[in-house]
mmCIF file of C-alpha atoms in Angstrom:
data_model
loop_
_atom_site.group_PDB
_atom_site.id
_atom_site.type_symbol
_atom_site.label_atom_id
_atom_site.label_comp_id
_atom_site.label_asym_id
_atom_site.label_seq_id
_atom_site.Cartn_x
_atom_site.Cartn_y
_atom_site.Cartn_z
ATOM 1 C CA MET A 642 21.242 51.156 13.765
ATOM 2 C CA SER A 643 24.297 53.106 12.748
ATOM 3 C CA TYR A 644 27.051 50.840 13.775
ATOM 4 C CA GLY A 645 29.955 53.204 14.215
ATOM 5 C CA ARG A 646 28.708 56.330 12.570
ATOM 6 C CA PRO A 647 26.084 58.968 13.506
ATOM 7 C CA PRO A 648 22.704 57.893 12.351
ATOM 8 C CA ASN A 649 21.867 61.057 10.458
ATOM 9 C CA ILE A 650 24.752 60.910 7.937
ATOM 10 C CA GLU A 651 23.830 59.340 4.691
ATOM 11 C CA ALA A 652 26.201 56.999 2.869
ATOM 12 C CA PHE A 653 28.442 58.665 0.316
ATOM 13 C CA SER A 654 30.584 57.449 -2.524
ATOM 14 C CA GLY A 655 34.197 58.281 -2.385
ATOM 15 C CA ALA A 656 36.456 59.100 -5.278
ATOM 16 C CA PRO A 657 39.590 57.059 -5.984
ATOM 17 C CA PRO A 658 42.931 58.731 -5.204
ATOM 18 C CA LEU A 659 44.846 60.504 -7.934
ATOM 19 C CA PHE A 660 48.029 58.509 -7.294
ATOM 20 C CA GLY A 661 48.797 55.332 -5.511
ATOM 21 C CA SER A 662 45.970 53.209 -6.909
ATOM 22 C CA PHE A 663 46.976 50.840 -9.673
ATOM 23 C CA PRO A 664 46.378 47.105 -10.652
ATOM 24 C CA LEU A 665 48.261 44.398 -9.011
ATOM 25 C CA ASP A 666 50.844 42.534 -11.065
ATOM 26 C CA HIS A 667 48.997 39.276 -11.214
ATOM 27 C CA GLU A 668 51.074 37.978 -14.153
ATOM 28 C CA GLY A 669 54.355 38.787 -12.447
ATOM 29 C CA GLU A 670 55.576 40.905 -15.295
ATOM 30 C CA CYS A 671 57.697 43.208 -13.058
ATOM 31 C CA THR A 672 58.497 40.777 -10.285
ATOM 32 C CA GLY A 673 62.238 40.620 -11.218
ATOM 33 C CA PHE A 674 62.539 44.370 -10.651
ATOM 34 C CA MET A 675 60.741 44.094 -7.380
ATOM 35 C CA LYS A 676 62.935 41.236 -6.097
ATOM 36 C CA GLU A 677 66.052 43.106 -7.073
ATOM 37 C CA TYR A 678 64.885 46.139 -5.188
ATOM 38 C CA VAL A 679 64.125 44.142 -2.041
ATOM 39 C CA LYS A 680 67.467 42.341 -2.270
ATOM 40 C CA CYS A 681 69.217 45.810 -2.485
ATOM 41 C CA LEU A 682 67.328 47.059 0.518
ATOM 42 C CA LYS A 683 68.475 43.992 2.491
ATOM 43 C CA GLN A 684 72.070 44.525 1.446
ATOM 44 C CA HIS A 685 71.996 48.239 2.351
ATOM 45 C CA LYS A 686 70.153 47.855 5.697
ATOM 46 C CA ASN A 687 66.936 49.350 4.310
ATOM 47 C CA ASN A 688 68.546 52.479 3.094
ATOM 48 C CA ASN A 689 66.347 53.101 0.103
ATOM 49 C CA GLY A 690 68.691 55.899 -1.231
ATOM 50 C CA GLU A 691 71.096 53.281 -2.357
ATOM 51 C CA CYS A 692 68.388 51.441 -4.265
ATOM 52 C CA ARG A 693 66.477 54.332 -5.953
ATOM 53 C CA HIS A 694 67.689 53.305 -9.349
ATOM 54 C CA LEU A 695 65.962 49.964 -8.948
ATOM 55 C CA SER A 696 62.710 51.545 -7.660
ATOM 56 C CA ARG A 697 62.855 53.798 -10.814
ATOM 57 C CA ALA A 698 63.292 50.722 -12.987
ATOM 58 C CA TYR A 699 60.402 48.991 -11.274
ATOM 59 C CA LEU A 700 58.019 51.849 -11.841
ATOM 60 C CA GLN A 701 59.155 52.184 -15.428
ATOM 61 C CA CYS A 702 58.378 48.480 -15.902
ATOM 62 C CA ARG A 703 54.897 49.025 -14.514
ATOM 63 C CA MET A 704 54.304 51.962 -16.842
ATOM 64 C CA ASP A 705 55.625 49.982 -19.801
ATOM 65 C CA LYS A 706 53.371 47.015 -19.074
ATOM 66 C CA GLY A 707 50.292 49.152 -18.389
ATOM 67 C CA LEU A 708 50.110 48.436 -14.768
ATOM 68 C CA MET A 709 50.078 52.184 -13.905
ATOM 69 C CA ASP A 710 49.526 55.369 -15.823
ATOM 70 C CA LYS A 711 52.512 56.744 -17.698
ATOM 71 C CA ASN A 712 54.067 59.680 -15.891
ATOM 72 C CA ASP A 713 57.332 61.599 -16.091
ATOM 73 C CA MET A 714 59.896 60.276 -13.746
ATOM 74 C CA ASN A 715 60.521 63.835 -12.446
ATOM 75 C CA ASN A 716 56.938 63.837 -11.274
ATOM 76 C CA LEU A 717 57.535 60.618 -9.355
ATOM 77 C CA GLY A 718 60.525 61.982 -7.443
ATOM 78 C CA PHE A 719 63.356 60.735 -9.620
ATOM 79 C CA ALA A 720 64.466 64.099 -11.153
ATOM 80 C CA ASP A 721 67.951 63.597 -9.670
ATOM 81 C CA LEU A 722 68.496 60.145 -11.299
ATOM 82 C CA LYS A 723 69.687 60.122 -14.925
ATOM 83 C CA ASP A 724 68.036 57.878 -17.416
ATOM 84 C CA SER A 725 70.018 54.613 -17.689
ATOM 85 C CA LYS A 726 70.297 55.194 -21.489
ATOM 86 C CA SER A 727 71.662 58.692 -21.219
ATOM 87 C CA SER A 728 74.010 57.746 -18.332
ATOM 88 C CA ASN A 729 75.466 55.037 -20.613
ATOM 89 C CA ASN A 730 75.905 57.486 -23.388
ATOM 90 C CA ASP A 731 77.445 59.943 -20.960
ATOM 91 C CA ASN A 732 80.034 57.309 -20.001
ATOM 92 C CA LYS A 733 80.846 56.624 -23.586
ATOM 93 C CA ASP A 734 81.220 60.347 -24.275
ATOM 94 C CA ASN A 735 83.459 60.642 -21.268
ATOM 95 C CA ASP A 736 85.583 57.709 -22.386
ATOM 96 C CA ALA A 737 85.999 59.123 -25.931
ATOM 97 C CA THR A 738 86.931 62.491 -24.495
ATOM 98 C CA THR A 739 89.445 60.969 -22.117
ATOM 99 C CA SER A 740 90.995 58.870 -24.876
ATOM 100 C CA ASN A 741 91.200 61.934 -27.180
ATOM 101 C CA ASP A 742 92.810 64.013 -24.417
ATOM 102 C CA GLU A 743 95.354 61.230 -23.825
ATOM 103 C CA LYS A 744 96.400 61.197 -27.490
ATOM 104 C CA LYS A 745 97.180 64.961 -27.413
#
């Protein structure tokens, strides 16, 4: 009997998806990032645009811990978000520029 499929179609093996398939975080290595993201979603009435920086941090943690393949953040839809390190440097540069302008 075929049980839900035509009887003349042979079984085939599928290929895994290119993206979206990665190991579960059994050790809880990135749980903190995930909890912060969920907390942010609750605070912003599920508006994920307000919490994208946390989503980015969670994915970065997964890449760093080997729970997913390393990929450029631009490829994952985060091209508009600056790297946290570069944004801190930008703020320092802006502060230095402002203080230099004030001295003039």
